[in-house]
Short mmCIF file of C-alpha atoms in Angstrom, two decimals:
data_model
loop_
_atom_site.label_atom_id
_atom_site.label_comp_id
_atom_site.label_asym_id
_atom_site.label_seq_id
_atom_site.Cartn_x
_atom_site.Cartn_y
_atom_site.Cartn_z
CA UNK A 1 -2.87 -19.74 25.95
CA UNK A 2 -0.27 -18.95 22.89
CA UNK A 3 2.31 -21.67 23.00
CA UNK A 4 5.73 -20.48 21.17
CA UNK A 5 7.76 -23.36 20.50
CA UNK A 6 11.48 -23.64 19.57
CA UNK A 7 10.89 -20.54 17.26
CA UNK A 8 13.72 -19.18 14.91
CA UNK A 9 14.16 -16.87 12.44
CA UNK A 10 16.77 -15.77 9.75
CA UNK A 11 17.14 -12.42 7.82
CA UNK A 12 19.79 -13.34 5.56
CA UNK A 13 22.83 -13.79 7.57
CA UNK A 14 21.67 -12.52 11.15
CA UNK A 15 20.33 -15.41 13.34
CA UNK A 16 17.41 -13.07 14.85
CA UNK A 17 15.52 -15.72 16.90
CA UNK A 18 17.08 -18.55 18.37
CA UNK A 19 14.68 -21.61 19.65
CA UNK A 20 12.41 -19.26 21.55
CA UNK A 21 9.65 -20.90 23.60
CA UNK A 22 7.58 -19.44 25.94
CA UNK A 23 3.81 -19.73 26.86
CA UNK A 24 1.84 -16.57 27.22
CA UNK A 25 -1.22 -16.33 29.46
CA UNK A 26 -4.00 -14.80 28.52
CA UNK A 27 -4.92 -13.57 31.37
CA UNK A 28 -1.50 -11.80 32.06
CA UNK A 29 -0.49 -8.75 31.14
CA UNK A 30 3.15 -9.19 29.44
CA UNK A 31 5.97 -6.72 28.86
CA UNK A 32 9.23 -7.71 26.62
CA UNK A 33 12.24 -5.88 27.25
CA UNK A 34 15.63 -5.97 25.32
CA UNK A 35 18.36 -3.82 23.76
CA UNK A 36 17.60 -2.93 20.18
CA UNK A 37 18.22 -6.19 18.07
CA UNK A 38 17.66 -8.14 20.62
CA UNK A 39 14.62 -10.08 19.05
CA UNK A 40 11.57 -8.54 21.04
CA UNK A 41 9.85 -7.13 18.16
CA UNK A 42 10.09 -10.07 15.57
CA UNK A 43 8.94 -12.64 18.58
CA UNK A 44 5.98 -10.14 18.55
CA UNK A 45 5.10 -10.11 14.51
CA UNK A 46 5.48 -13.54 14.12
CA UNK A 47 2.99 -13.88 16.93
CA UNK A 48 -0.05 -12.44 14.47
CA UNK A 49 1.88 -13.94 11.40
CA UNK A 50 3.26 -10.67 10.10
CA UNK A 51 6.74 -12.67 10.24
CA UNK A 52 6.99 -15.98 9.00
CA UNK A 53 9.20 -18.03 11.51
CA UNK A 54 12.08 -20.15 9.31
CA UNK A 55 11.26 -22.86 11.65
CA UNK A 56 8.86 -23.84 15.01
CA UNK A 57 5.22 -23.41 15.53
CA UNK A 58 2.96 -21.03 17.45
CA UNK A 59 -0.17 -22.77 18.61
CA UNK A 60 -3.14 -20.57 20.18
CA UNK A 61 -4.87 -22.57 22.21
CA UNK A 62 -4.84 -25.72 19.73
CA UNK A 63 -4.37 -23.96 16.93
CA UNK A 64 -1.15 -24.03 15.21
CA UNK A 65 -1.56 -19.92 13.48
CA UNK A 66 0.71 -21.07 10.43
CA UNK A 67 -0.89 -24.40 9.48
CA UNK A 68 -3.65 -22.15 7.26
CA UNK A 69 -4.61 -19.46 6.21
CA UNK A 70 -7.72 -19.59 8.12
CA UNK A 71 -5.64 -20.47 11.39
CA UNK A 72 -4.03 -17.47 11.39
CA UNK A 73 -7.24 -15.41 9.74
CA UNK A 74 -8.65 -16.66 12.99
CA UNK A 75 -6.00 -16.01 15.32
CA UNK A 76 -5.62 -11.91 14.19
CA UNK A 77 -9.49 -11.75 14.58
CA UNK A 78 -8.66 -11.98 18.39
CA UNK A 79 -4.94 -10.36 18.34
CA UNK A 80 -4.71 -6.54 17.69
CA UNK A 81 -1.50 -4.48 16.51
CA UNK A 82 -0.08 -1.21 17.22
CA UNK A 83 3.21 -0.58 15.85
CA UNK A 84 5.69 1.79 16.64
CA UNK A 85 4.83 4.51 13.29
CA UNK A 86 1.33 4.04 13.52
CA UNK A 87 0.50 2.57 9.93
CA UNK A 88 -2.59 4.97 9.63
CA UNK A 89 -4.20 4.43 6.77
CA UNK A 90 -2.74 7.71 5.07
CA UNK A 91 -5.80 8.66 2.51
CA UNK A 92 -8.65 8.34 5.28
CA UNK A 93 -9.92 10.29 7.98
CA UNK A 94 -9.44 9.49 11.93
CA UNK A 95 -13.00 8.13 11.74
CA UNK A 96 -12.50 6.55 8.26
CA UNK A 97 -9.10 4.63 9.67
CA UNK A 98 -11.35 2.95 12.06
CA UNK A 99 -14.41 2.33 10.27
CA UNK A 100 -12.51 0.67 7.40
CA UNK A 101 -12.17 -3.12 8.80
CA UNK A 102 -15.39 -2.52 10.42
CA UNK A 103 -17.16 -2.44 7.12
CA UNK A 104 -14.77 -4.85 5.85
CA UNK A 105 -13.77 -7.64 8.26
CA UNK A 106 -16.91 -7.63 10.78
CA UNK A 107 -19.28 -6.90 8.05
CA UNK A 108 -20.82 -4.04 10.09
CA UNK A 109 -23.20 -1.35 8.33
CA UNK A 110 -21.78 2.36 7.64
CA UNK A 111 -24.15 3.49 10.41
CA UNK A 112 -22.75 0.87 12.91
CA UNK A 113 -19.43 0.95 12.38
CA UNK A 114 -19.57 4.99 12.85
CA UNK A 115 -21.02 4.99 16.29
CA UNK A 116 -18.64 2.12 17.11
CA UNK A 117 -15.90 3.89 16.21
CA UNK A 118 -16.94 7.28 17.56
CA UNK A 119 -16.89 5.33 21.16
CA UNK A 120 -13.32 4.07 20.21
CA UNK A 121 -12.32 7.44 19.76
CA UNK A 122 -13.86 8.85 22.82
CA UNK A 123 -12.28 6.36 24.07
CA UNK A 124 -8.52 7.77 23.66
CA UNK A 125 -9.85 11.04 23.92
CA UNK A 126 -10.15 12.14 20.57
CA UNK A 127 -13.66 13.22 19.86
CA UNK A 128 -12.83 16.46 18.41
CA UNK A 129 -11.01 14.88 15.34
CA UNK A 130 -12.37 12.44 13.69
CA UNK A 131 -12.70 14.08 10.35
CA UNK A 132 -8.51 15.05 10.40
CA UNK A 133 -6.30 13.20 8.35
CA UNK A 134 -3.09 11.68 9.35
CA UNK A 135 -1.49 14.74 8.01
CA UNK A 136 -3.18 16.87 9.66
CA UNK A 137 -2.89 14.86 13.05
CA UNK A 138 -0.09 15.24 15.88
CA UNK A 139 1.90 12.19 16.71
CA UNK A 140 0.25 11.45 19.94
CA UNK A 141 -2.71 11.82 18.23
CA UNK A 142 -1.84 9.12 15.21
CA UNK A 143 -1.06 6.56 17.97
CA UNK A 144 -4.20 7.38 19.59
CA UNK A 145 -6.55 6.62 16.84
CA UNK A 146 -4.52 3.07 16.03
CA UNK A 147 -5.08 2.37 19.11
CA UNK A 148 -8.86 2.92 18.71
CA UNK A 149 -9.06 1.45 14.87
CA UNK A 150 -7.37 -1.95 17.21
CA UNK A 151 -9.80 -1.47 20.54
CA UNK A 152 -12.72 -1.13 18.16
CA UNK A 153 -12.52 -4.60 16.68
CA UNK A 154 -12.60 -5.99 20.50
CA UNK A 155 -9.51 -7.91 20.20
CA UNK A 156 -8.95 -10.09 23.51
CA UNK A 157 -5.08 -9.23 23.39
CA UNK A 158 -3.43 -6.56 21.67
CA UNK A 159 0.27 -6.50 20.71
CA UNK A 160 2.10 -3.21 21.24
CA UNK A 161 4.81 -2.80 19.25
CA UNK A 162 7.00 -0.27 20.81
CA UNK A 163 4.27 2.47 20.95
CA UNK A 164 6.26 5.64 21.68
CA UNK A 165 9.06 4.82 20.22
CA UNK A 166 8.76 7.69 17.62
CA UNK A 167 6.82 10.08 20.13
CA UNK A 168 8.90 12.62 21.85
CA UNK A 169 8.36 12.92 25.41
CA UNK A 170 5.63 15.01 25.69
CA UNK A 171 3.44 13.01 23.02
CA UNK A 172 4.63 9.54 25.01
CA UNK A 173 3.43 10.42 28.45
CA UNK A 174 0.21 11.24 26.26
CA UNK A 175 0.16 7.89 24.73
CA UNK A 176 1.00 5.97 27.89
CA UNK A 177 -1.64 7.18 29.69
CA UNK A 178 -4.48 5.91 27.58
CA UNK A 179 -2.42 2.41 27.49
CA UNK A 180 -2.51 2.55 31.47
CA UNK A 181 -5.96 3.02 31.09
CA UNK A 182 -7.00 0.40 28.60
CA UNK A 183 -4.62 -2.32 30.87
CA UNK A 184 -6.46 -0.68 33.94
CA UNK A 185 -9.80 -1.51 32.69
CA UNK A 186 -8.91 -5.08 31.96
CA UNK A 187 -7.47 -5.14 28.59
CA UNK A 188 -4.65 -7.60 27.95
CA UNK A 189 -1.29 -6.93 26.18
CA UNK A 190 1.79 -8.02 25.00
CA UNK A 191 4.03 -5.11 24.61
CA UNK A 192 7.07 -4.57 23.64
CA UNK A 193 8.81 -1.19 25.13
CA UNK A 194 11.85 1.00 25.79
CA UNK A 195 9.79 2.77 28.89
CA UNK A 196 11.07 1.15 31.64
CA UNK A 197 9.03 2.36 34.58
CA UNK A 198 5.85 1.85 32.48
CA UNK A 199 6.62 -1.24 31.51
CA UNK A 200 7.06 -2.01 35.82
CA UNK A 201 4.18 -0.46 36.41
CA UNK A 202 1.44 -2.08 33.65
CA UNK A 203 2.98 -5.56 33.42
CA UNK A 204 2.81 -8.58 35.75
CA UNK A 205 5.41 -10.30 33.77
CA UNK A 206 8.50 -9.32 32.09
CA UNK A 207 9.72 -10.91 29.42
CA UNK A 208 13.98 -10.40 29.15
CA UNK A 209 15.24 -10.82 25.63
CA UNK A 210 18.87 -10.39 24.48
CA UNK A 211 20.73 -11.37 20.88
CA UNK A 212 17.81 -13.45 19.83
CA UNK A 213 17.04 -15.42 23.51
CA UNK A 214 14.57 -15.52 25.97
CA UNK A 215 16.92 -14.72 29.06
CA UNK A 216 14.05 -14.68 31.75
CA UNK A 217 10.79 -14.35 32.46
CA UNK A 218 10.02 -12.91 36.13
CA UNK A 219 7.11 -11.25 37.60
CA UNK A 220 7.56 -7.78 37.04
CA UNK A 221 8.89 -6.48 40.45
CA UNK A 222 10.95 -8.83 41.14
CA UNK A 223 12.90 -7.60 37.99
CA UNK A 224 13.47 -4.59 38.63
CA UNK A 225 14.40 -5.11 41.86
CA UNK A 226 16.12 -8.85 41.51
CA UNK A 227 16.53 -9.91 38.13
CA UNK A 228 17.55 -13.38 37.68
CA UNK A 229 20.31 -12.93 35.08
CA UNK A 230 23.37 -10.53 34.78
CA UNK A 231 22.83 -9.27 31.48
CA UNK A 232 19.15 -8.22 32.90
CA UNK A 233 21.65 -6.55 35.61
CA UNK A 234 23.82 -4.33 33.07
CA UNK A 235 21.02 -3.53 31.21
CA UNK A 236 18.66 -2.20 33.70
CA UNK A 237 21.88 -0.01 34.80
CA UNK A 238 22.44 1.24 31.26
CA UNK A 239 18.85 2.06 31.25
CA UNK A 240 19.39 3.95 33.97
CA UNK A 241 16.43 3.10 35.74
CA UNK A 242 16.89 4.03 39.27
CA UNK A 243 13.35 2.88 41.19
CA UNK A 244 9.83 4.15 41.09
CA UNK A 245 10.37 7.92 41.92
CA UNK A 246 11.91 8.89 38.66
CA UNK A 247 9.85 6.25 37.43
CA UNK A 248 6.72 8.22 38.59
CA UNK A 249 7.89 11.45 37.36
CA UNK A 250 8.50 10.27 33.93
CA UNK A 251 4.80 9.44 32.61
CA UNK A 252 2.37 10.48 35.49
CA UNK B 1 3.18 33.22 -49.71
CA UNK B 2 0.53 30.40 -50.67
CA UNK B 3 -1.72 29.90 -48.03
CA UNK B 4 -5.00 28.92 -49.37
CA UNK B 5 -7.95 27.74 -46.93
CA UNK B 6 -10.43 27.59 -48.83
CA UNK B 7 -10.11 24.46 -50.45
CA UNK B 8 -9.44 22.72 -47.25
CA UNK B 9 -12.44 24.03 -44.87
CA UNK B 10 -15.15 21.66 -46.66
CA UNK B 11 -12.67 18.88 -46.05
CA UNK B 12 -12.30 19.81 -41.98
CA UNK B 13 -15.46 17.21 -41.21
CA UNK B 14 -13.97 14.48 -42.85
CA UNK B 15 -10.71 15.45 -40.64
CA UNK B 16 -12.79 15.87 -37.56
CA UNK B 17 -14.59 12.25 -38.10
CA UNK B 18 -10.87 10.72 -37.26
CA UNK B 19 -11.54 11.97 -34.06
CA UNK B 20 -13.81 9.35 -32.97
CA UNK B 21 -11.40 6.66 -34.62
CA UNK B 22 -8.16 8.35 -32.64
CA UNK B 23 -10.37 8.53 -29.49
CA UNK B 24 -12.18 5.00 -29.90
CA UNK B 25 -8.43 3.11 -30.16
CA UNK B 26 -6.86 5.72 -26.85
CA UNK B 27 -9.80 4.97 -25.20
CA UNK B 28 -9.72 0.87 -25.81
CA UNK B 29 -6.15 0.88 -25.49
CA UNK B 30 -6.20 2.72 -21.98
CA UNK B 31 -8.86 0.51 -20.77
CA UNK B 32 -7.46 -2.94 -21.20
CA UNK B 33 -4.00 -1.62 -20.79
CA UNK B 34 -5.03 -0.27 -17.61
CA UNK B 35 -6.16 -3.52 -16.63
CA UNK B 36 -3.76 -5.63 -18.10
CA UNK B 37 -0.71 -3.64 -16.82
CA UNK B 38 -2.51 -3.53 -13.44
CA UNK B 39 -1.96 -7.67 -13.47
CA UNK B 40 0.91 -7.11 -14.65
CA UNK B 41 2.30 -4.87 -12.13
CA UNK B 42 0.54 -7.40 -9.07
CA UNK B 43 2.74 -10.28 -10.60
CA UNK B 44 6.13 -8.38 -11.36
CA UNK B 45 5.90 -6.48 -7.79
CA UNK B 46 6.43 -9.83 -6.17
CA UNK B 47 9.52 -12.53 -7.26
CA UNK B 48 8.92 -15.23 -8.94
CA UNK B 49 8.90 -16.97 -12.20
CA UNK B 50 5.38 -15.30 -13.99
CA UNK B 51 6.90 -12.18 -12.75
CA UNK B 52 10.50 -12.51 -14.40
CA UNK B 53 8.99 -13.71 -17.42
CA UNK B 54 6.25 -10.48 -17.31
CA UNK B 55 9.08 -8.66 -16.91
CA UNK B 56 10.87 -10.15 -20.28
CA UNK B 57 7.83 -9.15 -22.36
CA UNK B 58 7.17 -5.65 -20.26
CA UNK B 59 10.33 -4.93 -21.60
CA UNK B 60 10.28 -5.70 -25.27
CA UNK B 61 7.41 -4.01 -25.73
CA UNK B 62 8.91 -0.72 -23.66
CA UNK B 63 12.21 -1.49 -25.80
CA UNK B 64 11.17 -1.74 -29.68
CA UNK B 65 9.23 1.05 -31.31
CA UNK B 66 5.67 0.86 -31.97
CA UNK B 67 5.97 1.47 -35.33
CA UNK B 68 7.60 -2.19 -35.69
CA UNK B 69 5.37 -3.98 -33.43
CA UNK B 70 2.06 -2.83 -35.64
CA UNK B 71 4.05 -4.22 -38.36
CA UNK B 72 5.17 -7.04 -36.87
CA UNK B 73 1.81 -7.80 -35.51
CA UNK B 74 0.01 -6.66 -38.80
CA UNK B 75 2.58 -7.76 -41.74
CA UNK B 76 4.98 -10.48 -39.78
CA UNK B 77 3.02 -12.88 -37.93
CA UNK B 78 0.16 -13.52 -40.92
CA UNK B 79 3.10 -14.72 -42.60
CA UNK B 80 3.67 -17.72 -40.45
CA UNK B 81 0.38 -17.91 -38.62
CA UNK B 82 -1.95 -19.56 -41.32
CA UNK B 83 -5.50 -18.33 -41.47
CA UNK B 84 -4.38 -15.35 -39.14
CA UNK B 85 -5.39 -11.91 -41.47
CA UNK B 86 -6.12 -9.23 -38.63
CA UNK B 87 -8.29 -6.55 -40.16
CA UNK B 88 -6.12 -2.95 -39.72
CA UNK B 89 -8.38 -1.89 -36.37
CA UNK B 90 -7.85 -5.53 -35.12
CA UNK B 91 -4.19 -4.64 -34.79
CA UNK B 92 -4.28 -1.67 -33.68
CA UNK B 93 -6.52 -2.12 -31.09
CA UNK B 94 -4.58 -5.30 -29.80
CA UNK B 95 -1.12 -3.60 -30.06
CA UNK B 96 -2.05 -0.32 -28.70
CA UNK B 97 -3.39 -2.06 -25.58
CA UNK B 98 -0.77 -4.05 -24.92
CA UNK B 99 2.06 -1.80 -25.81
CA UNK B 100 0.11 0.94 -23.19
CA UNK B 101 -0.22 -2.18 -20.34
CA UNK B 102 3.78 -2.47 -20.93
CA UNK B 103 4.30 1.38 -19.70
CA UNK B 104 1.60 1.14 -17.45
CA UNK B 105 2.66 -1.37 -15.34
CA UNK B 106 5.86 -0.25 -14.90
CA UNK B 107 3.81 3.18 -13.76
CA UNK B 108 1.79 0.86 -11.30
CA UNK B 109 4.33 -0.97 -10.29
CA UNK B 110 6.29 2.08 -9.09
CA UNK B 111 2.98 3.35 -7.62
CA UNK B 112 2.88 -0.27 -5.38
CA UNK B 113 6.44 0.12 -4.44
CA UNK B 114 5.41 3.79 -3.33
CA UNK B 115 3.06 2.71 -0.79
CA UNK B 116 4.40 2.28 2.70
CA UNK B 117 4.35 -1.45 3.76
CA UNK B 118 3.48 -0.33 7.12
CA UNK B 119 -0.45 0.65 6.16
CA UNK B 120 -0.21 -3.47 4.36
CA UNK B 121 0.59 -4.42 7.39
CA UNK B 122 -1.78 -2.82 10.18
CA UNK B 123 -4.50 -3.76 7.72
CA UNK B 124 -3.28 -7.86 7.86
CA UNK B 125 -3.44 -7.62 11.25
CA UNK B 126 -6.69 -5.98 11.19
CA UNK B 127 -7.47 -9.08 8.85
CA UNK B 128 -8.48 -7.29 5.89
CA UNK B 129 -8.70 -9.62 2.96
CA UNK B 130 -5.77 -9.41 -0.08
CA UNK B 131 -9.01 -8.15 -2.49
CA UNK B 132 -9.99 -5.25 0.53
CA UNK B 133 -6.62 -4.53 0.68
CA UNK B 134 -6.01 -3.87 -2.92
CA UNK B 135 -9.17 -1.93 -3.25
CA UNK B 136 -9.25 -0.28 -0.81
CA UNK B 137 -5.50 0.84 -0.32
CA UNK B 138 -3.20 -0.19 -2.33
CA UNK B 139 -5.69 1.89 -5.44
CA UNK B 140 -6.16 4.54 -3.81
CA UNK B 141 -3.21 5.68 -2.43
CA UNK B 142 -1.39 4.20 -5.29
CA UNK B 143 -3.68 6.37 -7.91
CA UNK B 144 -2.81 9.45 -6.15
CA UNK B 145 0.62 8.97 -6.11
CA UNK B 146 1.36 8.00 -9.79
CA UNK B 147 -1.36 9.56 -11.17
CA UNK B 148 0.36 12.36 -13.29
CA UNK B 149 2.35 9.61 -14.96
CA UNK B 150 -0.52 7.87 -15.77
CA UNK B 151 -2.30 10.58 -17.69
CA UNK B 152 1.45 11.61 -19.38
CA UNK B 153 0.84 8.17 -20.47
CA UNK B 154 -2.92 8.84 -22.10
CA UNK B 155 -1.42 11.62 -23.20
CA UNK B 156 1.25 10.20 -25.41
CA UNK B 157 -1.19 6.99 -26.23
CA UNK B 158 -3.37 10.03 -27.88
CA UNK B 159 -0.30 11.01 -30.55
CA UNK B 160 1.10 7.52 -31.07
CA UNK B 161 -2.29 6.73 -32.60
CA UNK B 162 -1.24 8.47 -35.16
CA UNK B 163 1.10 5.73 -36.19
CA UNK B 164 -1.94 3.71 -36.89
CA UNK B 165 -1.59 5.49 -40.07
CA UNK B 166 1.12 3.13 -41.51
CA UNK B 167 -1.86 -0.30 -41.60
CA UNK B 168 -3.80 2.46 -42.75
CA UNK B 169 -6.19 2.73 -40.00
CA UNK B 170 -8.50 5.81 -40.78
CA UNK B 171 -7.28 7.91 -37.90
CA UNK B 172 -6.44 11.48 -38.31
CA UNK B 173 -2.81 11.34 -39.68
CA UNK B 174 -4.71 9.15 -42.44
CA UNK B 175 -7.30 11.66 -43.56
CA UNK B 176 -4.42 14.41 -43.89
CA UNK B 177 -2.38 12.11 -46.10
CA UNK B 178 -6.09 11.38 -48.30
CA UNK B 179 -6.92 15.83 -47.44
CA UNK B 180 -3.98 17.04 -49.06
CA UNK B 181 -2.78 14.48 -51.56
CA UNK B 182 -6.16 15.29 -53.26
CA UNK B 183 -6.15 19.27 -52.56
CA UNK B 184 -2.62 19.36 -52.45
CA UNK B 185 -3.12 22.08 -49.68
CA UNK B 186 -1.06 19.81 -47.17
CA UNK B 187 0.27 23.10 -44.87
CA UNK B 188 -3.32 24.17 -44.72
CA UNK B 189 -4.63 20.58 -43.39
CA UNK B 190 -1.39 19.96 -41.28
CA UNK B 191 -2.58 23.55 -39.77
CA UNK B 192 -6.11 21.75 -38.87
CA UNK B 193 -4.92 18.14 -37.37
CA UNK B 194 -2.41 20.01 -35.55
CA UNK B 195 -5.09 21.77 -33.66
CA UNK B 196 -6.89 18.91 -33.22
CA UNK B 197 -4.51 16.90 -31.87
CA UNK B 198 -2.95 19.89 -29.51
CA UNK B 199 -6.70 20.51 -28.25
CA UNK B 200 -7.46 16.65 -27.53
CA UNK B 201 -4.70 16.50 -25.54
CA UNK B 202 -5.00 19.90 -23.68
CA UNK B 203 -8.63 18.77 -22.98
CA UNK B 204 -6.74 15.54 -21.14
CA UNK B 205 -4.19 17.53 -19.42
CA UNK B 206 -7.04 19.59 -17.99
CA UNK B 207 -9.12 17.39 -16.78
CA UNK B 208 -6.36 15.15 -15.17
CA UNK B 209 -5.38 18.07 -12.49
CA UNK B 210 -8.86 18.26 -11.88
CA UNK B 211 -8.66 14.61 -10.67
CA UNK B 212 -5.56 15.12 -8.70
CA UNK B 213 -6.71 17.49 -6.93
CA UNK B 214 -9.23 15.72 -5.61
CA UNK B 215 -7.26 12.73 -5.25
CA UNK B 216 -4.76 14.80 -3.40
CA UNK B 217 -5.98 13.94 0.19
CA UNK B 218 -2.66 15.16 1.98
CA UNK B 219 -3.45 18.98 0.82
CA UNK B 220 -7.07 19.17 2.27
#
């Protein structure tokens, strides 16, 4: 279980988290939803310690993930990240991206850590590039092999920070897929998403943020159909999500 | 006109021998400096006390000429430090290297700042350690991106040797001075050390696109 307690944080003036608690279950697949600004993707950093909370705790299990550096060493070894510009290691190959904390963090040989990341790979369908660069990759395909440099270090939760935000339509039904897939097969997430009907279909829970605050947490079709609070209300209308058939149509 | 070589060609060895002095103080300059303004860059990219007070002496040393800071090393400070009589390669190895880890850091430093925080972070969450990290990123990409400044920077540490001349270090400026004041032939020998110094750093120049160009992972 992660246990967020009465979390806040400051960038300079702007109040971007205010005493957020919620527990997430492992075993759950979660989806947090929000305007822009609203705090989504800062609850999610400071969940794997790339954002230091200005005050509260965040407690895995027993483990409070700021008391140490080992705490939260310990925490990302079972938390993967993949963030919304893909952070590929620019000077190394698909492969090479995914070998690297292979070698480095699990302490695997050259040898091993190719064949393990060649099934990562597979995995998202790229098996025909794993000597590109970044450069040289599409953006679909960028997302696609941080994905795989995550999956290949057999996290037990990965965090998805707004995946296709910087995809264009084509490239984000691409990318969706293979995160339909993963969730299909049993892999658990937090993610963090502007794609409405995806987010309905892969989540159990939803997780309603807006101007720094946890408005709700519901099971996921009872939000879209009933959400608890009125702001949840105006926003799904603004998002113009109108039900499962253009839902469907979107990323299928 | 008075052009006369033939009094100077015997002397061209004894020219040519200041190579390996001008090399041997480049080379030991842009070693240490390299390391030292590599520190230096680690502590002034982040805030903090060290790295305002790095910054302080980055920027004397960028801000007075080299010319005073051999003396000032060489002449000044055995004035007040007792017992402190640097021999004339003591001082110029010592200010050479520090005077070349003042400009490189600031290179470095520009070449951290150039790296997009994004890759830092996906590899902390991957849990890469600070040293993999460094070593294995920040380097790398970092290298490739500043590394024409870098070897503009060899490139100039090969011609300010030549102020080494002044604690009369027996670099190649040096030998000229010795060449023509006894041949008196000094167009002849300036002729010679210009060459020399034009083909050292052409050499340089050369090879340094050959490294970028293999560092240059975005145009394969």
């Amino acid at each position: 279980m992660i246990y967020v307690n009465q979390l806040n944080k400051h960038f300079k003036e702007s109040h971007v988290l205010q005493d957020v608690s919620i527990t997430f279950d492992p075993h759950i697949t979660y989806a947090i939803i929000g305007s822009s600004g609203s705090g989504k993707s800062t609850l999610l950093r400071c969940l794997n310690g790339l954002e230091t909370p200005s005050s509260g705790e965040i407690k895995i299990d027993d483990i409070n993930i700021f008391e140490s550096k080992d705490n939260l060493a310990k925490a990302r070894s079972n938390m993967g990240m993949v963030f919304q510009n893909f952070n590929l290691f620019e000077h190394k190959t698909a492969i090479e991206n995914v070998m690297f904390a292979l070698i480095k963090v699990k302490k695997l040989s050259h040898d091993e850590a190719f064949k393990t990341a060649s099934t990562a790979l597979d995995k998202v369908g790229l098996s025909h590039r794993y000597n590109n660069y970044p450069h040289q990759l599409s953006g679909g395909e960028k997302q696609r092999v941080s994905i795989a440099r995550t999956l290949a270090m057999s996290p037990q939760l990965v965090l998805f920070d707004e995946p296709t935000s910087a995809l264009d339509p084509e490239m984000t039904i691409e990318v969706l897929k293979v995160i339909k897939n993963l969730v299909k097969d049993g892999l658990k997430c937090i993610l963090v998403t502007h794609e409405m009907s995806f987010a309905k279909e892969v989540a159990d829970m939803i997780v309603f943020m807006d101007q720094g605050k946890i408005l709700e947490i519901t099971p996921s079709e009872q939000f879209f159909t009933q959400p608890v609070s009125t702001r949840a209300v105006q926003f799904l209308s603004h998002t113009q999500f109108k039900g499962e058939t253009q839902g469907k149509k979107h990323y299928s | 006109m008075n052009i006369d070589f033939t009094r100077i060609i015997p002397r061209i060895p004894y020219l040519l021998q200041g190579v390996q002095v001008t090399l041997t103080i480049a080379l030991v300059a842009a070693l240490i400096g390299s390391v030292l303004g590599f520190i230096i860059s680690l502590i002034t990219s982040k805030k903090g006390l060290l790295g305002r007070v790095l910054f302080l002496f980055v920027d004397f040393f960028r801000g007075t000429p080299l010319y005073f800071q051999l003396f000032f090393y060489h002449y000044g400070l055995p004035q007040v430090i007792p017992g402190f009589l640097p021999t004339a390669y003591h001082s110029a190895f010592v200010i050479f290297s520090i005077n070349s880890a003042a400009y490189l850091s600031e290179i470095f430093r520009a070449g951290i700042q150039s790296i997009d925080k994004g890759q830092i972070e996906a590899a902390k969450a991957l849990n890469i350690s600070t040293w993999d990290i460094v070593t294995g990123i920040i380097i790398p990409i970092g290298a490739k991106n500043v590394l024409p400044a870098i070897i503009n920077e060899f490139i100039t540490l090969i011609k300010e040797t030549s102020v080494a001349a002044v604690i009369s270090v027996n670099e190649i400026m040096r030998r000229h001075t010795i060449v023509a004041g006894t041949t008196f032939r000094a167009f002849e020998s300036l002729i010679i050390v210009g060459l020399i110094y034009y083909t050292l750093t052409k050499t340089l120049s050369i090879a340094g696109k050959v490294v970028e160009r293999k560092l240059r992972y975005d145009l394969r």
